[in-house]
Short mmCIF file of C-alpha atoms in Angstrom, two decimals:
data_model
loop_
_atom_site.label_atom_id
_atom_site.label_comp_id
_atom_site.label_asym_id
_atom_site.label_seq_id
_atom_site.Cartn_x
_atom_site.Cartn_y
_atom_site.Cartn_z
CA MET R 195 12.01 -22.33 -21.97
CA LYS R 196 13.70 -22.24 -25.37
CA LYS R 197 10.80 -20.33 -26.87
CA TYR R 198 11.62 -17.35 -24.65
CA ILE R 199 15.28 -16.88 -25.61
CA LYS R 200 14.56 -14.15 -28.14
CA TYR R 201 12.41 -12.39 -25.57
CA PHE R 202 15.38 -12.13 -23.24
CA LEU R 203 17.10 -9.77 -25.65
CA PHE R 204 14.73 -7.16 -24.28
CA ILE R 205 14.05 -8.50 -20.77
CA THR R 206 11.00 -6.28 -20.28
CA MET R 207 13.25 -3.27 -20.11
CA ILE R 208 12.33 0.37 -20.08
CA SER R 209 14.88 3.11 -20.38
CA SER R 210 13.76 5.06 -17.32
CA PHE R 211 10.90 5.81 -14.98
CA SER R 212 10.05 9.42 -15.58
CA GLY R 213 7.31 9.41 -12.95
CA CYS R 214 4.79 7.24 -11.16
CA ASP R 215 2.34 7.44 -14.07
CA ASP R 216 4.84 5.57 -16.26
CA TYR R 217 5.82 2.74 -14.02
CA LEU R 218 3.14 0.33 -15.18
CA ASP R 219 4.51 0.47 -18.72
CA VAL R 220 7.05 -2.29 -18.13
CA ASN R 221 6.19 -4.72 -20.87
CA THR R 222 7.22 -2.58 -23.81
CA PRO R 223 10.79 -3.56 -24.67
CA SER R 224 13.17 -1.06 -26.20
CA ASP R 225 15.85 -2.57 -28.40
CA ALA R 226 17.41 0.89 -28.64
CA VAL R 227 18.61 0.67 -25.03
CA PRO R 228 21.49 -1.76 -24.45
CA LEU R 229 21.43 -3.53 -21.11
CA ASP R 230 24.73 -1.91 -20.17
CA ASN R 231 23.08 1.50 -20.40
CA LEU R 232 20.35 0.62 -17.91
CA SER R 233 20.84 1.58 -14.29
CA MET R 234 19.93 -0.64 -11.37
CA LYS R 235 16.83 1.42 -10.65
CA ASP R 236 15.67 0.90 -14.25
CA ILE R 237 15.74 -2.85 -13.70
CA LEU R 238 14.36 -2.83 -10.14
CA GLY R 239 11.02 -1.26 -11.03
CA PRO R 240 9.90 -3.88 -13.58
CA THR R 241 11.02 -6.75 -11.36
CA LEU R 242 8.87 -5.46 -8.49
CA PHE R 243 5.89 -4.90 -10.78
CA ASN R 244 6.15 -8.38 -12.31
CA THR R 245 6.69 -9.99 -8.91
CA ILE R 246 3.42 -8.56 -7.60
CA TYR R 247 1.58 -9.38 -10.80
CA GLY R 248 2.86 -12.95 -10.62
CA TYR R 249 1.00 -13.29 -7.33
CA TYR R 250 -2.11 -11.68 -8.83
CA TYR R 251 -2.13 -14.08 -11.79
CA ALA R 252 -1.99 -17.02 -9.38
CA GLU R 253 -4.88 -15.57 -7.41
CA LEU R 254 -7.13 -15.82 -10.47
CA SER R 255 -6.96 -19.62 -10.22
CA LEU R 256 -6.12 -20.35 -6.61
CA CYS R 257 -8.84 -18.15 -5.13
CA ASN R 258 -11.33 -20.65 -6.52
CA TYR R 259 -9.60 -23.25 -4.31
CA THR R 260 -9.67 -20.93 -1.29
CA GLN R 261 -13.31 -20.10 -2.10
CA TYR R 262 -12.88 -16.35 -2.06
CA TYR R 263 -14.85 -16.06 -5.26
CA ALA R 264 -16.78 -18.13 -7.72
CA GLY R 265 -17.16 -17.49 -11.41
CA TYR R 266 -20.72 -16.57 -12.26
CA GLY R 267 -22.32 -19.82 -13.35
CA THR R 268 -20.24 -22.95 -12.80
CA ALA R 269 -16.52 -22.17 -13.05
CA PRO R 270 -15.32 -24.69 -10.45
CA VAL R 271 -11.64 -24.56 -11.43
CA VAL R 272 -10.05 -27.95 -10.94
CA GLU R 273 -6.54 -28.59 -12.25
CA SER R 274 -4.59 -25.34 -12.59
CA PHE R 275 -1.40 -24.49 -14.47
CA ASN R 276 -0.79 -20.84 -13.48
CA SER R 277 1.03 -20.28 -16.76
CA SER R 278 1.08 -16.49 -16.39
CA THR R 279 2.71 -16.74 -12.96
CA TRP R 280 5.34 -19.15 -14.31
CA SER R 281 6.00 -16.78 -17.21
CA ASN R 282 6.35 -13.78 -14.91
CA ILE R 283 8.80 -15.56 -12.64
CA TYR R 284 10.95 -17.23 -15.28
CA THR R 285 10.85 -14.82 -18.21
CA LYS R 286 10.36 -11.43 -16.57
CA VAL R 287 11.67 -11.48 -13.00
CA LEU R 288 14.57 -13.88 -12.65
CA PRO R 289 16.51 -12.79 -15.80
CA ASN R 290 16.19 -9.17 -14.65
CA ILE R 291 17.27 -10.15 -11.16
CA GLU R 292 20.41 -11.84 -12.53
CA ASN R 293 21.30 -8.61 -14.30
CA LEU R 294 20.50 -6.54 -11.22
CA LYS R 295 22.72 -8.73 -9.05
CA GLU R 296 25.60 -8.48 -11.52
CA LYS R 297 25.36 -4.70 -11.60
CA ALA R 298 25.02 -4.45 -7.81
CA ILE R 299 28.15 -6.55 -7.29
CA ALA R 300 30.14 -4.74 -9.96
CA GLN R 301 29.17 -1.31 -8.63
CA ASP R 302 29.45 -2.21 -4.94
CA ALA R 303 25.78 -1.50 -4.14
CA PRO R 304 25.00 -3.86 -1.23
CA HIS R 305 21.45 -2.57 -0.66
CA PHE R 306 20.44 -3.14 -4.27
CA LEU R 307 21.93 -6.63 -4.04
CA ALA R 308 20.00 -7.27 -0.81
CA VAL R 309 16.69 -6.21 -2.36
CA ALA R 310 17.44 -8.43 -5.36
CA LYS R 311 17.85 -11.35 -2.96
CA ILE R 312 14.52 -10.59 -1.26
CA ILE R 313 12.75 -10.47 -4.63
CA THR R 314 14.41 -13.75 -5.61
CA ALA R 315 13.19 -15.38 -2.40
CA MET R 316 9.65 -14.07 -2.90
CA ASN R 317 9.49 -15.47 -6.42
CA LEU R 318 11.21 -18.83 -6.05
CA SER R 319 9.54 -19.76 -2.76
CA PHE R 320 6.23 -18.90 -4.41
CA ALA R 321 7.16 -21.13 -7.34
CA VAL R 322 7.78 -23.98 -4.88
CA ASP R 323 4.45 -23.30 -3.15
CA ASN R 324 2.79 -23.75 -6.53
CA TRP R 325 4.77 -26.48 -8.31
CA ASP R 326 7.13 -28.01 -5.70
CA ASN R 327 10.29 -28.87 -7.69
CA VAL R 328 11.22 -25.97 -9.97
CA PRO R 329 14.16 -24.52 -11.94
CA TYR R 330 16.51 -22.70 -9.60
CA THR R 331 20.26 -23.11 -9.99
CA GLN R 332 19.99 -22.91 -13.78
CA ALA R 333 17.09 -20.44 -13.89
CA GLY R 334 17.37 -16.90 -15.21
CA LYS R 335 20.20 -17.86 -17.60
CA PRO R 336 18.40 -18.77 -20.83
CA PHE R 337 21.38 -18.63 -23.16
CA GLU R 338 23.47 -20.87 -20.91
CA PHE R 339 20.62 -23.18 -19.82
CA PRO R 340 17.72 -23.14 -22.35
CA ALA R 341 16.29 -26.29 -20.71
CA PRO R 342 17.13 -25.78 -17.01
CA LYS R 343 17.04 -28.64 -14.56
CA PHE R 344 14.40 -28.71 -11.83
CA ASP R 345 15.77 -28.50 -8.30
CA ASP R 346 14.28 -30.13 -5.21
CA GLY R 347 11.64 -27.86 -3.69
CA GLU R 348 12.88 -28.27 -0.13
CA VAL R 349 16.42 -27.35 -1.16
CA VAL R 350 15.13 -24.26 -2.96
CA TYR R 351 13.09 -23.22 0.06
CA ASN R 352 15.99 -23.49 2.46
CA ASP R 353 18.22 -21.55 0.10
CA MET R 354 15.59 -18.79 -0.06
CA ILE R 355 15.63 -18.55 3.75
CA THR R 356 19.40 -18.11 3.50
CA LEU R 357 18.96 -15.36 0.90
CA LEU R 358 16.58 -13.52 3.23
CA ASP R 359 19.08 -13.75 6.08
CA GLU R 360 21.83 -12.42 3.82
CA ALA R 361 19.59 -9.56 2.71
CA ILE R 362 18.72 -8.62 6.30
CA SER R 363 22.41 -8.55 7.21
CA ALA R 364 23.33 -6.42 4.20
CA LEU R 365 20.47 -3.96 4.68
CA SER R 366 21.46 -3.56 8.32
CA GLY R 367 24.90 -2.44 7.17
CA ALA R 368 26.18 0.59 5.33
CA SER R 369 24.99 1.48 1.84
CA ASN R 370 26.90 2.96 -1.06
CA PRO R 371 25.86 6.64 -1.06
CA LYS R 372 26.24 6.78 -4.84
CA PHE R 373 23.24 4.49 -5.30
CA ASN R 374 19.80 5.31 -3.93
CA LEU R 375 17.03 2.71 -3.96
CA GLU R 376 14.30 5.32 -3.92
CA SER R 377 13.67 6.08 -7.59
CA GLY R 378 13.31 2.44 -8.68
CA ASP R 379 11.48 1.22 -5.60
CA LEU R 380 7.77 1.08 -6.44
CA VAL R 381 6.79 -0.17 -2.98
CA TYR R 382 8.90 1.36 -0.23
CA LYS R 383 10.52 4.32 -2.03
CA GLY R 384 13.94 3.34 -0.75
CA ASP R 385 13.03 2.94 2.94
CA VAL R 386 15.58 0.34 4.02
CA SER R 387 13.93 -0.27 7.39
CA LYS R 388 10.75 -1.37 5.62
CA TRP R 389 12.70 -3.77 3.41
CA ILE R 390 14.24 -5.31 6.53
CA ARG R 391 10.80 -5.75 8.11
CA LEU R 392 9.51 -7.25 4.86
CA ALA R 393 12.37 -9.78 4.82
CA TYR R 394 11.63 -10.84 8.40
CA THR R 395 7.88 -11.06 7.79
CA PHE R 396 8.23 -13.02 4.57
CA LYS R 397 10.70 -15.33 6.31
CA ALA R 398 8.13 -15.94 9.07
CA ARG R 399 5.49 -16.74 6.43
CA MET R 400 7.83 -19.30 4.86
CA GLN R 401 8.80 -20.75 8.24
CA LEU R 402 5.14 -21.24 9.11
CA HIS R 403 4.90 -23.52 6.06
CA MET R 404 7.92 -25.46 7.25
CA ILE R 405 6.73 -26.32 10.77
CA LYS R 406 5.35 -29.70 9.71
CA ASN R 407 8.21 -31.03 7.58
CA GLY R 408 10.95 -28.41 7.42
CA GLY R 409 12.58 -28.67 10.84
CA VAL R 410 11.24 -25.27 11.92
CA THR R 411 9.51 -24.59 15.24
CA ALA R 412 6.78 -22.15 16.19
CA SER R 413 9.38 -20.37 18.32
CA ASP R 414 11.51 -19.86 15.19
CA VAL R 415 8.53 -18.20 13.51
CA LEU R 416 8.06 -15.92 16.51
CA SER R 417 11.72 -14.89 16.41
CA SER R 418 11.29 -13.74 12.84
CA ILE R 419 7.87 -12.11 13.07
CA ASN R 420 8.86 -10.11 16.14
CA ASN R 421 11.22 -8.22 13.82
CA GLY R 422 8.62 -7.89 11.08
CA PHE R 423 5.83 -5.49 10.16
CA THR R 424 4.75 -2.98 12.79
CA SER R 425 1.84 -1.21 11.03
CA ASN R 426 -0.09 -0.98 7.77
CA SER R 427 2.54 1.41 6.47
CA ASP R 428 4.76 -1.66 6.04
CA ASN R 429 2.32 -3.45 3.71
CA PHE R 430 3.94 -4.86 0.57
CA ILE R 431 1.50 -3.57 -2.03
CA LEU R 432 1.45 -2.07 -5.52
CA THR R 433 -0.35 1.26 -5.50
CA TYR R 434 -1.89 2.32 -8.81
CA PRO R 435 -1.31 5.80 -10.19
CA GLU R 436 -4.17 7.93 -11.44
CA GLY R 437 -5.44 6.71 -14.78
CA GLU R 438 -4.55 3.04 -14.27
CA LEU R 439 -7.19 0.46 -13.36
CA ASN R 440 -6.94 -2.14 -10.67
CA PRO R 441 -7.57 -5.50 -12.42
CA TYR R 442 -10.17 -6.66 -9.88
CA TYR R 443 -12.18 -3.54 -10.67
CA ALA R 444 -11.86 -4.09 -14.39
CA THR R 445 -12.68 -7.81 -14.38
CA ASN R 446 -15.34 -7.97 -11.65
CA VAL R 447 -17.06 -4.58 -11.60
CA GLN R 448 -16.74 -3.24 -15.13
CA ALA R 449 -17.17 -6.70 -16.65
CA ARG R 450 -20.40 -7.32 -14.75
CA ALA R 451 -21.75 -3.91 -15.71
CA THR R 452 -21.15 -4.70 -19.38
CA SER R 453 -22.58 -8.26 -19.23
CA ASN R 454 -19.17 -9.89 -19.59
CA TYR R 455 -17.69 -12.73 -17.56
CA PHE R 456 -16.99 -11.76 -13.96
CA ARG R 457 -16.34 -13.30 -10.56
CA ALA R 458 -18.52 -12.89 -7.49
CA PRO R 459 -17.82 -13.40 -3.76
CA ASN R 460 -18.01 -16.99 -2.58
CA ASP R 461 -20.47 -18.25 0.01
CA GLN R 462 -17.55 -19.45 2.18
CA LEU R 463 -16.33 -15.88 2.61
CA VAL R 464 -19.72 -14.18 2.80
CA SER R 465 -20.94 -16.66 5.44
CA MET R 466 -18.04 -15.66 7.67
CA LEU R 467 -18.81 -11.98 7.20
CA ASN R 468 -22.59 -12.09 7.58
CA GLY R 469 -22.67 -13.95 10.90
CA THR R 470 -23.76 -17.34 9.57
CA THR R 471 -20.60 -19.35 10.31
CA TYR R 472 -19.77 -17.37 13.46
CA PRO R 473 -23.06 -15.85 14.78
CA PHE R 474 -22.65 -12.50 16.48
CA GLU R 475 -23.69 -12.47 20.12
CA SER R 476 -23.80 -8.89 21.41
CA GLY R 477 -26.80 -7.61 19.46
CA ALA R 478 -24.76 -4.58 18.38
CA VAL R 479 -23.30 -6.22 15.23
CA GLU R 480 -25.45 -7.42 12.35
CA VAL R 481 -22.64 -8.08 9.86
CA ASP R 482 -18.88 -7.68 9.81
CA PRO R 483 -18.28 -3.98 8.99
CA ARG R 484 -15.87 -5.03 6.25
CA LEU R 485 -18.71 -6.73 4.32
CA PRO R 486 -20.47 -3.58 2.98
CA ALA R 487 -17.09 -1.89 2.53
CA MET R 488 -16.07 -4.55 0.01
CA PHE R 489 -19.32 -5.82 -1.52
CA VAL R 490 -22.81 -4.78 -2.52
CA LYS R 491 -26.10 -6.66 -2.09
CA GLU R 492 -28.07 -6.59 -5.34
CA ILE R 493 -30.63 -8.58 -7.33
CA GLY R 494 -29.42 -7.01 -10.56
CA VAL R 495 -26.80 -4.51 -11.67
CA ASP R 496 -27.48 -1.36 -9.64
CA VAL R 497 -30.72 -2.90 -8.32
CA PRO R 498 -30.42 -3.20 -4.52
CA ALA R 499 -31.67 -6.32 -2.78
CA PRO R 500 -34.30 -5.76 -0.07
CA ASP R 501 -32.81 -4.77 3.28
CA THR R 502 -34.51 -7.78 4.82
CA ASP R 503 -32.64 -10.21 2.57
CA PRO R 504 -29.49 -11.69 4.10
CA TRP R 505 -26.17 -11.36 2.31
CA ARG R 506 -25.76 -14.48 0.18
CA GLY R 507 -22.51 -15.50 -1.55
CA PHE R 508 -22.12 -17.81 -4.54
CA LEU R 509 -21.33 -21.51 -4.19
CA ASN R 510 -18.17 -22.45 -6.06
CA GLY R 511 -19.20 -24.84 -8.83
CA GLY R 512 -22.87 -24.01 -8.52
CA THR R 513 -25.19 -22.23 -10.91
CA GLY R 514 -25.79 -19.02 -9.01
CA GLN R 515 -27.24 -20.31 -5.76
CA SER R 516 -26.12 -19.72 -2.20
CA SER R 517 -25.81 -22.21 0.64
CA ASP R 518 -29.41 -21.69 1.77
CA GLY R 519 -30.69 -22.68 -1.67
CA GLU R 520 -31.72 -19.15 -2.59
CA ALA R 521 -30.18 -17.05 -5.37
CA ALA R 522 -26.92 -15.41 -4.39
CA ASN R 523 -27.04 -11.62 -4.16
CA THR R 524 -23.55 -10.44 -3.17
CA TYR R 525 -21.23 -8.83 -5.72
CA TYR R 526 -18.02 -6.83 -5.78
CA LYS R 527 -18.76 -3.20 -5.05
CA ASP R 528 -17.93 -0.36 -7.41
CA GLY R 529 -15.74 1.72 -5.11
CA GLY R 530 -15.24 -1.12 -2.63
CA TYR R 531 -11.91 -1.43 -0.88
CA TYR R 532 -10.57 -4.11 -3.24
CA THR R 533 -12.48 -2.93 -6.29
CA LYS R 534 -11.92 0.78 -6.47
CA ALA R 535 -10.35 1.67 -9.79
CA SER R 536 -7.21 2.66 -7.86
CA ALA R 537 -7.25 -0.16 -5.28
CA PRO R 538 -3.79 -1.64 -4.59
CA LEU R 539 -2.65 -5.18 -5.26
CA GLU R 540 -1.46 -6.83 -2.05
CA VAL R 541 1.13 -9.52 -1.37
CA LEU R 542 1.81 -9.23 2.37
CA THR R 543 0.17 -7.05 5.04
CA TYR R 544 0.49 -6.09 8.68
CA ALA R 545 -2.77 -7.90 9.45
CA GLU R 546 -1.36 -11.15 8.09
CA ALA R 547 1.84 -10.60 10.08
CA MET R 548 -0.18 -10.36 13.29
CA PHE R 549 -2.09 -13.56 12.48
CA ILE R 550 1.22 -15.30 11.78
CA LYS R 551 2.34 -14.17 15.22
CA ALA R 552 -0.93 -15.24 16.84
CA GLU R 553 -0.75 -18.72 15.30
CA ALA R 554 2.92 -19.19 16.14
CA ALA R 555 2.38 -18.11 19.75
CA PHE R 556 -0.68 -20.36 20.01
CA LEU R 557 1.29 -23.37 18.74
CA ALA R 558 4.37 -22.55 20.82
CA ASN R 559 2.13 -22.75 23.91
CA GLY R 560 1.10 -26.29 22.98
CA GLY R 561 -2.07 -25.38 21.11
CA THR R 562 -3.63 -27.91 18.74
CA THR R 563 -6.30 -27.81 16.03
CA THR R 564 -9.04 -28.37 18.61
CA SER R 565 -7.66 -26.99 21.89
CA ALA R 566 -8.77 -23.77 23.58
CA GLY R 567 -6.61 -21.37 25.55
CA ALA R 568 -3.63 -19.22 24.63
CA THR R 569 -1.06 -16.83 25.99
CA SER R 570 -1.59 -13.08 26.10
CA GLU R 571 0.96 -12.82 23.29
CA ALA R 572 -1.20 -14.95 20.99
CA TYR R 573 -4.46 -13.25 21.96
CA ASN R 574 -3.11 -9.71 21.63
CA ALA R 575 -1.67 -10.52 18.21
CA TYR R 576 -5.05 -11.96 17.17
CA LEU R 577 -6.79 -8.72 18.17
CA ALA R 578 -4.05 -6.61 16.54
CA GLY R 579 -4.57 -8.49 13.28
CA ILE R 580 -8.30 -7.70 13.31
CA GLU R 581 -7.62 -4.06 14.14
CA GLY R 582 -5.04 -3.88 11.35
CA SER R 583 -7.50 -5.28 8.83
CA MET R 584 -10.26 -2.87 9.90
CA GLU R 585 -7.87 0.07 9.72
CA GLN R 586 -6.59 -1.00 6.32
CA ILE R 587 -10.09 -1.20 4.85
CA GLY R 588 -11.16 1.98 6.63
CA VAL R 589 -14.07 0.79 8.77
CA ASP R 590 -14.98 1.12 12.44
CA GLY R 591 -14.43 -2.24 14.10
CA ALA R 592 -15.09 -1.17 17.68
CA ASP R 593 -18.37 -3.06 18.15
CA TYR R 594 -17.06 -6.07 16.24
CA LEU R 595 -13.97 -6.33 18.43
CA VAL R 596 -15.99 -6.48 21.66
CA ASP R 597 -18.64 -8.90 20.39
CA THR R 598 -18.13 -12.11 22.37
CA ALA R 599 -18.07 -14.15 19.16
CA VAL R 600 -14.80 -12.31 18.44
CA ALA R 601 -13.61 -11.25 21.90
CA VAL R 602 -13.31 -14.82 23.13
CA GLY R 603 -10.60 -14.07 25.69
CA GLU R 604 -7.27 -15.79 26.17
CA GLY R 605 -8.93 -18.85 27.67
CA GLY R 606 -11.37 -19.24 24.80
CA LEU R 607 -9.07 -18.58 21.85
CA MET R 608 -8.90 -21.47 19.39
CA LEU R 609 -6.95 -21.93 16.19
CA ASN R 610 -10.14 -21.62 14.14
CA HIS R 611 -10.68 -18.09 15.50
CA ILE R 612 -7.23 -17.02 14.33
CA MET R 613 -7.60 -18.66 10.94
CA LYS R 614 -11.10 -17.24 10.42
CA GLU R 615 -9.82 -13.71 10.88
CA LYS R 616 -6.75 -14.37 8.76
CA TYR R 617 -9.02 -15.77 6.04
CA ILE R 618 -11.07 -12.57 5.99
CA ALA R 619 -8.07 -10.24 6.15
CA ASN R 620 -6.25 -12.14 3.40
CA ILE R 621 -9.05 -11.96 0.83
CA HIS R 622 -7.65 -12.79 -2.64
CA ASN R 623 -4.32 -13.82 -1.12
CA THR R 624 -2.97 -17.19 -2.24
CA GLU R 625 -1.47 -17.64 1.22
CA THR R 626 -4.88 -18.94 2.29
CA TRP R 627 -4.37 -21.96 0.01
CA ASN R 628 -1.10 -22.60 1.85
CA ASP R 629 -3.00 -22.41 5.15
CA PHE R 630 -5.57 -24.91 3.87
CA ARG R 631 -2.87 -27.31 2.77
CA ARG R 632 -0.84 -26.95 5.97
CA TYR R 633 -3.84 -28.14 7.96
CA ASN R 634 -5.07 -30.65 5.36
CA PHE R 635 -8.27 -28.67 4.70
CA SER R 636 -9.42 -29.31 8.24
CA ALA R 637 -12.97 -28.26 9.13
CA ASP R 638 -11.76 -27.94 12.73
CA VAL R 639 -9.40 -25.16 11.67
CA PHE R 640 -11.51 -23.68 8.86
CA LYS R 641 -15.05 -23.83 10.16
CA GLY R 642 -17.65 -24.51 7.48
CA LEU R 643 -15.11 -25.39 4.80
CA GLU R 644 -16.57 -27.74 2.21
CA LEU R 645 -15.52 -29.00 -1.20
CA ARG R 646 -16.70 -27.06 -4.22
CA LEU R 647 -19.80 -28.37 -5.97
CA GLU R 648 -19.22 -30.66 -8.94
CA GLU R 649 -22.47 -30.16 -10.82
CA ASP R 650 -20.92 -29.64 -14.23
CA ASN R 651 -17.66 -31.58 -13.95
CA SER R 652 -18.54 -34.76 -12.06
CA ASP R 653 -16.67 -36.77 -14.68
CA ASP R 654 -13.43 -34.97 -13.92
CA GLU R 655 -10.79 -37.32 -12.51
CA PHE R 656 -10.23 -34.99 -9.53
CA ALA R 657 -13.88 -34.55 -8.63
CA GLY R 658 -14.41 -34.76 -4.88
CA GLU R 659 -10.75 -34.03 -4.14
CA TRP R 660 -8.92 -31.00 -2.80
CA ILE R 661 -6.34 -29.63 -5.24
CA ARG R 662 -2.95 -29.60 -3.51
CA ARG R 663 -0.47 -28.48 -6.16
CA VAL R 664 -0.34 -26.66 -9.48
CA SER R 665 0.48 -28.57 -12.66
CA TYR R 666 3.42 -27.50 -14.80
CA PRO R 667 2.40 -25.23 -17.71
CA THR R 668 1.99 -26.90 -21.08
CA SER R 669 4.44 -24.38 -22.55
CA GLU R 670 7.12 -25.75 -20.22
CA LEU R 671 6.20 -29.29 -21.18
CA ASP R 672 6.82 -28.37 -24.81
CA ALA R 673 10.10 -26.60 -24.09
CA ASN R 674 11.57 -28.76 -21.32
CA PHE R 675 9.84 -32.12 -21.71
CA ASP R 676 12.28 -34.38 -19.86
CA GLU R 677 12.44 -32.24 -16.72
CA VAL R 678 8.69 -31.73 -16.56
CA LYS R 679 7.98 -35.43 -16.98
CA ALA R 680 10.55 -36.36 -14.34
CA ASN R 681 8.98 -34.02 -11.78
CA GLU R 682 5.24 -33.90 -12.49
CA LYS R 683 2.80 -35.37 -9.96
CA SER R 684 -0.95 -35.50 -9.60
CA PRO R 685 -2.63 -32.21 -8.55
CA ILE R 686 -3.98 -33.99 -5.46
CA THR R 687 -0.47 -34.96 -4.25
CA PRO R 688 0.82 -32.68 -1.44
CA ILE R 689 3.99 -30.67 -1.97
CA TRP R 690 6.93 -31.39 0.30
CA TRP R 691 6.10 -29.08 3.22
CA ALA R 692 2.49 -30.32 3.42
CA GLU R 693 3.09 -34.08 3.16
#
């Protein structure tokens, strides 16, 4: 990390947020503004922006593993480094967070300190999910620790749970009326109750990872999620102001229209939406209503495919074909929910919260990867997750929800039903990779899941293997060689909570 020390003189600072149209301009440092002159709200905005973008940068690689999209042509990403995510966490977020914490303590602003702890937990737990052992106790202090030690991933994770608990306690208490979160809060505009629900929901997400090896039970997850998100208004998302472009729109819609490299929806996802993997049974549903709200069926740019052609996604690692051997025809839609120019970037949603609850209740009742039957709590949460996803995207899911392929009843509910709907609702979300790893890429849990094709990289040493961790960035190898070498493992080696 030595190469970044000079960068920390600026710490991605901006002097103020004059309005929502300015808040994306967080990477232009101003050496005319000493850190002491920046308020807590001035620091909070960039840390939130860079936190959300850290997740987005990871999605660009990990969504090839989760088979949400495939690069046009081959593009079967194998080993990944997620260098941009590492950079966001360790050069843009954590140093700012250290400064925010210092100011919050010095000025007796417990709510700012609590939010800083939540942001810390969201970043460092995500770092563990990617790399396992990571800098923690010496992170965010580049002048004191230019080559920080790597801490044990399990220790970091448990400490992040503690930070979330501390944040919940502080946010439940009195604030300092002199300091208002609102102006620097890009997500919740200072609504403390939403921050509390976020902390509980994110804690439940982390606890779900820990059920196998972290000493956490499904009942523990339920205790957290029952205090979590209650509607889509709680979603942790970055909304774009007018004039700014959502990156999925720019890279997948505009790029395709201008004959540049783009990504297209994967066959794994499209087959769940078009009724191939889970055939619809009522006769009233031809495709999942979310499919045409997100994608378009074309045989060329702005050239519609025949109505009689089925929706066909791209095989990851293939050369443009779909699973039936025909040419793929499904692309991101200009104006689609995720690819409008102003579409938000998402980290955590109400729909996911409901699927966390459904899974936890299913497991707490003794459910397994192949068993059928659940409690009303699990089944109702499953349906609520679907409804939340439909509402979020803005489609009518009434017929879908009563189709017997979806409305399986308490007695027919299986884990694969929950995970199928979570997979669809969490499109682009790296949490799906965590789900895959938690269940060891099980085809019982993720129906139809198959390895990417290896047509153009069969000589790769990881061909035919599932990727289970991210490799440390080469920049960190150059800057912190001894720690990287002491902690690096093969990309096909599980991280601690998935062993």
